Amino acid sequence: MVDRLANSEANTRRISIVENCFGAAGQPLTIPGRVLIGEGVLTKLCRKKPKARQFFLFNDILVYGNIVIQKKKYNKQHIIPLENVTIDSIQDEGDLRNGWLIKTPTKSFAVYAATATEKSEWMNHINKCVSDLLSKSGKTPSNEHAAVWVPDSEATVCMRCQKAKFTPVNRRHHCRKCGFVVCGPCSEKRFLLPSQSSKPVRICDFCYDLLSTGEMTACQSTRSDSYCQSPKSSLNDVSDDDDDEDSSD
């Protein structure tokens, strides 16, 4: 079906509409062989609070942006190559239901659909697109992914020292390696994580010590996984150092 749609006028027209909705600030999306599989509004768990975002699934990329005018105008376009994507279901928790993790080497985050059926359809289509891409390229699924940031609201004190309380003056920061919400003194160091940035990024002291000694191969913390709390834990992941990555997202 995808192959039949690849060069169809209907598909070209649909992709052109998406391009126009993002305006001049968005990147061109029309390339030979690209097919728009589906689209819809999902709730993205951002660092401040959950926010509605418009998502577009193509056979090779996932695109999302802020909603300015529904179905007419979007901004802050993000493009994620599907070859690098893995997804994991999230258990329902309070008002956050029908969710899953979208994980990539550069950025990982949680999204939530309006219904269980919609969640299932999104996950099935994403998995199918990723599987088809990997099959064609002969590549293996990515086993490296960035940490899913713990939302600000889930930490009233530093998740490392367990002492520093967050206030308007003592602000929250995020470790780019484990995703924990940490205080400034617990995250003064920087470390080069090539998959996330070309320059050293903020990480917490705990992750810095493990990375510096080579004891950490990966350390992932998500809403659905156990946090790595100490060097004895089983350790198994974007933006500038001002912690403003996705501050409006």
PDB file of C-alpha atoms in Angstrom:
ATOM      1  CA  MET A   1       0.000   0.000   0.000  1.00  0.00           C
ATOM      2  CA  VAL A   2       2.810   2.404   0.905  1.00  0.00           C
ATOM      3  CA  ASP A   3       4.557   1.738  -2.401  1.00  0.00           C
ATOM      4  CA  ARG A   4       1.337   2.444  -4.297  1.00  0.00           C
ATOM      5  CA  LEU A   5       0.864   5.760  -2.507  1.00  0.00           C
ATOM      6  CA  ALA A   6       4.489   6.882  -2.836  1.00  0.00           C
ATOM      7  CA  ASN A   7       4.079   8.631  -6.179  1.00  0.00           C
ATOM      8  CA  SER A   8       0.351   9.308  -6.095  1.00  0.00           C
ATOM      9  CA  GLU A   9      -1.050  12.807  -6.518  1.00  0.00           C
ATOM     10  CA  ALA A  10      -3.141  12.423  -3.378  1.00  0.00           C
ATOM     11  CA  ASN A  11      -0.076  11.672  -1.252  1.00  0.00           C
ATOM     12  CA  THR A  12       1.911  14.540  -2.794  1.00  0.00           C
ATOM     13  CA  ARG A  13      -0.975  16.890  -2.098  1.00  0.00           C
ATOM     14  CA  ARG A  14      -1.307  15.766   1.523  1.00  0.00           C
ATOM     15  CA  ILE A  15       2.408  16.255   2.194  1.00  0.00           C
ATOM     16  CA  SER A  16       2.297  19.680   0.550  1.00  0.00           C
ATOM     17  CA  ILE A  17      -0.528  20.687   2.883  1.00  0.00           C
ATOM     18  CA  VAL A  18       1.534  19.640   5.902  1.00  0.00           C
ATOM     19  CA  GLU A  19       4.507  21.653   4.616  1.00  0.00           C
ATOM     20  CA  ASN A  20       2.328  24.719   4.171  1.00  0.00           C
ATOM     21  CA  CYS A  21       0.920  24.368   7.688  1.00  0.00           C
ATOM     22  CA  PHE A  22       4.443  24.758   9.101  1.00  0.00           C
ATOM     23  CA  GLY A  23       5.176  27.743   6.878  1.00  0.00           C
ATOM     24  CA  ALA A  24       8.607  29.036   5.902  1.00  0.00           C
ATOM     25  CA  ALA A  25      10.125  28.049   9.253  1.00  0.00           C
ATOM     26  CA  GLY A  26       9.507  24.353   8.607  1.00  0.00           C
ATOM     27  CA  GLN A  27      11.788  22.076   6.612  1.00  0.00           C
ATOM     28  CA  PRO A  28      10.636  20.724   3.211  1.00  0.00           C
ATOM     29  CA  LEU A  29       8.977  17.328   3.619  1.00  0.00           C
ATOM     30  CA  THR A  30       8.350  16.244   0.033  1.00  0.00           C
ATOM     31  CA  ILE A  31      10.924  13.730  -1.200  1.00  0.00           C
ATOM     32  CA  PRO A  32      10.589  10.774  -3.588  1.00  0.00           C
ATOM     33  CA  GLY A  33       9.177   7.703  -1.873  1.00  0.00           C
ATOM     34  CA  ARG A  34       7.920   9.479   1.243  1.00  0.00           C
ATOM     35  CA  VAL A  35       4.344   8.676   2.242  1.00  0.00           C
ATOM     36  CA  LEU A  36       2.139  10.336   4.856  1.00  0.00           C
ATOM     37  CA  ILE A  37       0.748   7.443   6.888  1.00  0.00           C
ATOM     38  CA  GLY A  38      -1.371   9.333   9.396  1.00  0.00           C
ATOM     39  CA  GLU A  39      -1.707  12.335  11.657  1.00  0.00           C
ATOM     40  CA  GLY A  40      -3.336  13.408  14.879  1.00  0.00           C
ATOM     41  CA  VAL A  41      -3.098  15.297  18.145  1.00  0.00           C
ATOM     42  CA  LEU A  42      -1.203  13.623  20.989  1.00  0.00           C
ATOM     43  CA  THR A  43      -0.448  14.899  24.472  1.00  0.00           C
ATOM     44  CA  LYS A  44       3.316  15.216  24.913  1.00  0.00           C
ATOM     45  CA  LEU A  45       4.704  15.090  28.433  1.00  0.00           C
ATOM     46  CA  CYS A  46       6.903  18.188  28.581  1.00  0.00           C
ATOM     47  CA  ARG A  47       9.150  19.285  31.433  1.00  0.00           C
ATOM     48  CA  LYS A  48       6.600  21.782  32.769  1.00  0.00           C
ATOM     49  CA  LYS A  49       3.309  20.026  32.041  1.00  0.00           C
ATOM     50  CA  PRO A  50       1.557  17.854  29.423  1.00  0.00           C
ATOM     51  CA  LYS A  51       0.824  19.767  26.224  1.00  0.00           C
ATOM     52  CA  ALA A  52      -1.096  19.001  23.023  1.00  0.00           C
ATOM     53  CA  ARG A  53       1.094  18.592  19.953  1.00  0.00           C
ATOM     54  CA  GLN A  54       0.257  17.779  16.338  1.00  0.00           C
ATOM     55  CA  PHE A  55       2.017  14.642  15.076  1.00  0.00           C
ATOM     56  CA  PHE A  56       2.494  13.431  11.504  1.00  0.00           C
ATOM     57  CA  LEU A  57       3.684   9.897  10.809  1.00  0.00           C
ATOM     58  CA  PHE A  58       5.451   9.311   7.508  1.00  0.00           C
ATOM     59  CA  ASN A  59       6.951   6.026   6.337  1.00  0.00           C
ATOM     60  CA  ASP A  60      10.462   7.272   7.210  1.00  0.00           C
ATOM     61  CA  ILE A  61      10.084  10.132   9.719  1.00  0.00           C
ATOM     62  CA  LEU A  62       7.909  11.319  12.591  1.00  0.00           C
ATOM     63  CA  VAL A  63       7.136  15.042  12.595  1.00  0.00           C
ATOM     64  CA  TYR A  64       5.510  17.093  15.334  1.00  0.00           C
ATOM     65  CA  GLY A  65       4.955  20.708  16.218  1.00  0.00           C
ATOM     66  CA  ASN A  66       3.073  23.192  18.351  1.00  0.00           C
ATOM     67  CA  ILE A  67      -0.530  23.835  17.395  1.00  0.00           C
ATOM     68  CA  VAL A  68      -1.160  27.475  16.458  1.00  0.00           C
ATOM     69  CA  ILE A  69      -4.391  26.935  14.522  1.00  0.00           C
ATOM     70  CA  GLN A  70      -5.689  23.367  14.368  1.00  0.00           C
ATOM     71  CA  LYS A  71      -5.226  21.837  10.886  1.00  0.00           C
ATOM     72  CA  LYS A  72      -4.052  25.196   9.542  1.00  0.00           C
ATOM     73  CA  LYS A  73      -0.897  26.367  11.247  1.00  0.00           C
ATOM     74  CA  TYR A  74       1.871  24.755  13.328  1.00  0.00           C
ATOM     75  CA  ASN A  75       5.302  25.923  14.461  1.00  0.00           C
ATOM     76  CA  LYS A  76       8.479  24.611  16.146  1.00  0.00           C
ATOM     77  CA  GLN A  77       8.757  21.688  13.759  1.00  0.00           C
ATOM     78  CA  HIS A  78      10.613  18.607  15.010  1.00  0.00           C
ATOM     79  CA  ILE A  79      11.661  15.803  12.651  1.00  0.00           C
ATOM     80  CA  ILE A  80      12.623  12.371  13.993  1.00  0.00           C
ATOM     81  CA  PRO A  81      14.097   9.704  11.650  1.00  0.00           C
ATOM     82  CA  LEU A  82      12.148   6.510  12.284  1.00  0.00           C
ATOM     83  CA  GLU A  83      15.194   4.277  11.793  1.00  0.00           C
ATOM     84  CA  ASN A  84      16.415   5.444  15.200  1.00  0.00           C
ATOM     85  CA  VAL A  85      13.086   5.109  17.010  1.00  0.00           C
ATOM     86  CA  THR A  86      12.028   2.502  19.542  1.00  0.00           C
ATOM     87  CA  ILE A  87       8.750   2.663  21.441  1.00  0.00           C
ATOM     88  CA  ASP A  88       7.565   1.213  24.744  1.00  0.00           C
ATOM     89  CA  SER A  89       4.093   1.190  26.225  1.00  0.00           C
ATOM     90  CA  ILE A  90       3.483   3.057  29.500  1.00  0.00           C
ATOM     91  CA  GLN A  91       1.081   1.868  32.163  1.00  0.00           C
ATOM     92  CA  ASP A  92      -1.866   4.158  32.883  1.00  0.00           C
ATOM     93  CA  GLU A  93      -1.247   6.445  35.846  1.00  0.00           C
ATOM     94  CA  GLY A  94      -3.908   8.837  37.156  1.00  0.00           C
ATOM     95  CA  ASP A  95      -5.054  11.204  34.421  1.00  0.00           C
ATOM     96  CA  LEU A  96      -2.191  10.125  32.151  1.00  0.00           C
ATOM     97  CA  ARG A  97      -3.584   7.216  30.165  1.00  0.00           C
ATOM     98  CA  ASN A  98      -3.002   5.494  26.809  1.00  0.00           C
ATOM     99  CA  GLY A  99       0.653   6.477  26.673  1.00  0.00           C
ATOM    100  CA  TRP A 100       3.930   5.217  25.252  1.00  0.00           C
ATOM    101  CA  LEU A 101       7.563   6.276  25.077  1.00  0.00           C
ATOM    102  CA  ILE A 102       9.171   7.491  21.853  1.00  0.00           C
ATOM    103  CA  LYS A 103      12.900   6.889  22.311  1.00  0.00           C
ATOM    104  CA  THR A 104      15.789   8.001  20.094  1.00  0.00           C
ATOM    105  CA  PRO A 105      19.530   8.527  20.660  1.00  0.00           C
ATOM    106  CA  THR A 106      19.077  12.310  20.709  1.00  0.00           C
ATOM    107  CA  LYS A 107      15.759  12.741  22.508  1.00  0.00           C
ATOM    108  CA  SER A 108      13.137  10.620  24.260  1.00  0.00           C
ATOM    109  CA  PHE A 109       9.719  11.552  25.581  1.00  0.00           C
ATOM    110  CA  ALA A 110       6.265  10.244  26.504  1.00  0.00           C
ATOM    111  CA  VAL A 111       3.071  10.840  24.538  1.00  0.00           C
ATOM    112  CA  TYR A 112      -0.546  10.007  25.299  1.00  0.00           C
ATOM    113  CA  ALA A 113      -3.470   9.316  22.988  1.00  0.00           C
ATOM    114  CA  ALA A 114      -7.126  10.090  23.662  1.00  0.00           C
ATOM    115  CA  THR A 115      -8.183   6.423  23.622  1.00  0.00           C
ATOM    116  CA  ALA A 116      -6.682   2.958  23.948  1.00  0.00           C
ATOM    117  CA  THR A 117      -7.632   2.235  20.334  1.00  0.00           C
ATOM    118  CA  GLU A 118      -5.832   5.330  19.100  1.00  0.00           C
ATOM    119  CA  LYS A 119      -2.757   4.354  21.127  1.00  0.00           C
ATOM    120  CA  SER A 120      -2.761   0.872  19.630  1.00  0.00           C
ATOM    121  CA  GLU A 121      -3.073   2.224  16.092  1.00  0.00           C
ATOM    122  CA  TRP A 122      -0.244   4.716  16.551  1.00  0.00           C
ATOM    123  CA  MET A 123       2.083   2.122  18.063  1.00  0.00           C
ATOM    124  CA  ASN A 124       1.275  -0.483  15.417  1.00  0.00           C
ATOM    125  CA  HIS A 125       1.861   1.951  12.557  1.00  0.00           C
ATOM    126  CA  ILE A 126       5.115   3.274  14.035  1.00  0.00           C
ATOM    127  CA  ASN A 127       6.430  -0.239  14.623  1.00  0.00           C
ATOM    128  CA  LYS A 128       5.482  -1.280  11.082  1.00  0.00           C
ATOM    129  CA  CYS A 129       7.260   1.736   9.551  1.00  0.00           C
ATOM    130  CA  VAL A 130      10.396   1.155  11.639  1.00  0.00           C
ATOM    131  CA  SER A 131      10.397  -2.555  10.805  1.00  0.00           C
ATOM    132  CA  ASP A 132      10.050  -1.866   7.069  1.00  0.00           C
ATOM    133  CA  LEU A 133      12.860   0.705   7.129  1.00  0.00           C
ATOM    134  CA  LEU A 134      15.256  -1.572   8.990  1.00  0.00           C
ATOM    135  CA  SER A 135      14.393  -4.477   6.704  1.00  0.00           C
ATOM    136  CA  LYS A 136      15.190  -2.417   3.610  1.00  0.00           C
ATOM    137  CA  SER A 137      18.411  -0.957   5.014  1.00  0.00           C
ATOM    138  CA  GLY A 138      19.649  -4.125   6.707  1.00  0.00           C
ATOM    139  CA  LYS A 139      20.348  -2.134   9.871  1.00  0.00           C
ATOM    140  CA  THR A 140      19.635  -3.322  13.400  1.00  0.00           C
ATOM    141  CA  PRO A 141      17.307  -1.529  15.837  1.00  0.00           C
ATOM    142  CA  SER A 142      18.938   1.214  17.886  1.00  0.00           C
ATOM    143  CA  ASN A 143      19.800   0.112  21.418  1.00  0.00           C
ATOM    144  CA  GLU A 144      20.880   3.580  22.541  1.00  0.00           C
ATOM    145  CA  HIS A 145      18.442   6.285  23.501  1.00  0.00           C
ATOM    146  CA  ALA A 146      18.402   9.543  25.402  1.00  0.00           C
ATOM    147  CA  ALA A 147      16.890   9.728  28.865  1.00  0.00           C
ATOM    148  CA  VAL A 148      13.235  10.564  29.245  1.00  0.00           C
ATOM    149  CA  TRP A 149      13.243  13.676  31.421  1.00  0.00           C
ATOM    150  CA  VAL A 150      11.391  13.428  34.711  1.00  0.00           C
ATOM    151  CA  PRO A 151       8.780  16.261  34.696  1.00  0.00           C
ATOM    152  CA  ASP A 152       9.519  19.210  36.971  1.00  0.00           C
ATOM    153  CA  SER A 153       6.298  18.591  38.895  1.00  0.00           C
ATOM    154  CA  GLU A 154       7.533  15.193  40.101  1.00  0.00           C
ATOM    155  CA  ALA A 155      10.443  16.616  42.068  1.00  0.00           C
ATOM    156  CA  THR A 156      10.119  19.114  44.913  1.00  0.00           C
ATOM    157  CA  VAL A 157      13.679  18.343  46.045  1.00  0.00           C
ATOM    158  CA  CYS A 158      16.819  17.323  44.179  1.00  0.00           C
ATOM    159  CA  MET A 159      16.590  13.682  43.106  1.00  0.00           C
ATOM    160  CA  ARG A 160      20.305  13.143  43.820  1.00  0.00           C
ATOM    161  CA  CYS A 161      21.163  14.835  47.125  1.00  0.00           C
ATOM    162  CA  GLN A 162      17.563  14.566  48.384  1.00  0.00           C
ATOM    163  CA  LYS A 163      18.166  17.792  50.328  1.00  0.00           C
ATOM    164  CA  ALA A 164      17.993  20.873  48.123  1.00  0.00           C
ATOM    165  CA  LYS A 165      14.437  22.177  47.827  1.00  0.00           C
ATOM    166  CA  PHE A 166      13.458  23.822  44.573  1.00  0.00           C
ATOM    167  CA  THR A 167      12.364  27.449  44.721  1.00  0.00           C
ATOM    168  CA  PRO A 168      12.182  30.339  42.224  1.00  0.00           C
ATOM    169  CA  VAL A 169      15.809  31.014  43.149  1.00  0.00           C
ATOM    170  CA  ASN A 170      17.037  27.417  43.445  1.00  0.00           C
ATOM    171  CA  ARG A 171      15.853  26.249  40.055  1.00  0.00           C
ATOM    172  CA  ARG A 172      15.495  22.791  38.600  1.00  0.00           C
ATOM    173  CA  HIS A 173      17.958  21.297  36.113  1.00  0.00           C
ATOM    174  CA  HIS A 174      17.914  18.019  34.194  1.00  0.00           C
ATOM    175  CA  CYS A 175      20.753  15.549  33.882  1.00  0.00           C
ATOM    176  CA  ARG A 176      21.100  14.707  30.179  1.00  0.00           C
ATOM    177  CA  LYS A 177      22.247  11.184  30.983  1.00  0.00           C
ATOM    178  CA  CYS A 178      19.667   9.898  33.493  1.00  0.00           C
ATOM    179  CA  GLY A 179      16.903  12.487  33.102  1.00  0.00           C
ATOM    180  CA  PHE A 180      16.680  13.227  36.845  1.00  0.00           C
ATOM    181  CA  VAL A 181      15.594  16.617  38.160  1.00  0.00           C
ATOM    182  CA  VAL A 182      18.607  17.918  40.081  1.00  0.00           C
ATOM    183  CA  CYS A 183      19.861  21.052  41.796  1.00  0.00           C
ATOM    184  CA  GLY A 184      22.672  23.237  40.478  1.00  0.00           C
ATOM    185  CA  PRO A 185      25.383  21.993  42.876  1.00  0.00           C
ATOM    186  CA  CYS A 186      24.566  18.371  41.952  1.00  0.00           C
ATOM    187  CA  SER A 187      24.882  19.088  38.219  1.00  0.00           C
ATOM    188  CA  GLU A 188      27.803  21.472  37.780  1.00  0.00           C
ATOM    189  CA  LYS A 189      29.795  19.141  35.547  1.00  0.00           C
ATOM    190  CA  ARG A 190      29.594  18.658  31.799  1.00  0.00           C
ATOM    191  CA  PHE A 191      30.266  15.564  29.713  1.00  0.00           C
ATOM    192  CA  LEU A 192      30.314  14.970  25.970  1.00  0.00           C
ATOM    193  CA  LEU A 193      27.393  12.791  24.873  1.00  0.00           C
ATOM    194  CA  PRO A 194      27.934  12.717  21.088  1.00  0.00           C
ATOM    195  CA  SER A 195      24.476  11.388  20.273  1.00  0.00           C
ATOM    196  CA  GLN A 196      22.874  14.384  21.987  1.00  0.00           C
ATOM    197  CA  SER A 197      25.191  17.324  21.328  1.00  0.00           C
ATOM    198  CA  SER A 198      28.483  18.337  19.750  1.00  0.00           C
ATOM    199  CA  LYS A 199      29.515  20.027  22.992  1.00  0.00           C
ATOM    200  CA  PRO A 200      29.558  18.819  26.616  1.00  0.00           C
ATOM    201  CA  VAL A 201      26.141  18.877  28.279  1.00  0.00           C
ATOM    202  CA  ARG A 202      24.949  19.111  31.874  1.00  0.00           C
ATOM    203  CA  ILE A 203      24.938  15.850  33.805  1.00  0.00           C
ATOM    204  CA  CYS A 204      24.575  15.049  37.492  1.00  0.00           C
ATOM    205  CA  ASP A 205      27.579  14.180  39.672  1.00  0.00           C
ATOM    206  CA  PHE A 206      26.462  10.551  39.954  1.00  0.00           C
ATOM    207  CA  CYS A 207      26.391  10.009  36.188  1.00  0.00           C
ATOM    208  CA  TYR A 208      29.621  11.984  35.752  1.00  0.00           C
ATOM    209  CA  ASP A 209      31.469   9.717  38.168  1.00  0.00           C
ATOM    210  CA  LEU A 210      30.230   6.584  36.401  1.00  0.00           C
ATOM    211  CA  LEU A 211      30.948   7.940  32.916  1.00  0.00           C
ATOM    212  CA  SER A 212      34.403   9.156  33.924  1.00  0.00           C
ATOM    213  CA  THR A 213      35.366   5.753  35.294  1.00  0.00           C
ATOM    214  CA  GLY A 214      33.761   3.864  32.426  1.00  0.00           C
ATOM    215  CA  GLU A 215      31.343   2.089  34.760  1.00  0.00           C
ATOM    216  CA  MET A 216      28.259   3.368  32.978  1.00  0.00           C
ATOM    217  CA  THR A 217      27.345   2.026  29.583  1.00  0.00           C
ATOM    218  CA  ALA A 218      23.879   3.541  29.773  1.00  0.00           C
ATOM    219  CA  CYS A 219      21.604   4.856  32.466  1.00  0.00           C
ATOM    220  CA  GLN A 220      17.969   5.335  31.627  1.00  0.00           C
ATOM    221  CA  SER A 221      15.304   6.760  33.891  1.00  0.00           C
ATOM    222  CA  THR A 222      11.710   6.971  32.796  1.00  0.00           C
ATOM    223  CA  ARG A 223       8.292   7.131  34.323  1.00  0.00           C
ATOM    224  CA  SER A 224       7.845   3.427  33.645  1.00  0.00           C
ATOM    225  CA  ASP A 225      11.317   2.191  34.577  1.00  0.00           C
ATOM    226  CA  SER A 226      13.152   1.954  37.881  1.00  0.00           C
ATOM    227  CA  TYR A 227      15.398   4.901  38.633  1.00  0.00           C
ATOM    228  CA  CYS A 228      19.091   4.163  38.997  1.00  0.00           C
ATOM    229  CA  GLN A 229      19.803   5.446  42.487  1.00  0.00           C
ATOM    230  CA  SER A 230      23.281   4.247  43.442  1.00  0.00           C
ATOM    231  CA  PRO A 231      26.466   2.804  41.957  1.00  0.00           C
ATOM    232  CA  LYS A 232      25.243  -0.640  43.034  1.00  0.00           C
ATOM    233  CA  SER A 233      22.127  -0.363  40.879  1.00  0.00           C
ATOM    234  CA  SER A 234      21.817  -2.308  37.642  1.00  0.00           C
ATOM    235  CA  LEU A 235      22.627   0.297  35.003  1.00  0.00           C
ATOM    236  CA  ASN A 236      21.379  -0.001  31.540  1.00  0.00           C
ATOM    237  CA  ASP A 237      19.753   8.025  27.740  1.00  0.00           C
ATOM    238  CA  VAL A 238      18.729  18.185  24.648  1.00  0.00           C
ATOM    239  CA  SER A 239      19.939  20.895  24.710  1.00  0.00           C
ATOM    240  CA  ASP A 240      22.187  23.665  25.927  1.00  0.00           C
ATOM    241  CA  ASP A 241      23.361  23.944  29.487  1.00  0.00           C
ATOM    242  CA  ASP A 242      20.788  26.559  30.394  1.00  0.00           C
ATOM    243  CA  ASP A 243      18.226  23.746  30.737  1.00  0.00           C
ATOM    244  CA  ASP A 244      15.823  25.499  28.392  1.00  0.00           C
ATOM    245  CA  GLU A 245      15.413  22.549  26.044  1.00  0.00           C
ATOM    246  CA  ASP A 246      11.694  22.308  25.450  1.00  0.00           C
ATOM    247  CA  SER A 247      11.071  25.063  27.996  1.00  0.00           C
ATOM    248  CA  SER A 248       8.220  26.075  25.744  1.00  0.00           C
ATOM    249  CA  ASP A 249       7.583  22.458  24.734  1.00  0.00           C
TER     250      ASP A 249
END
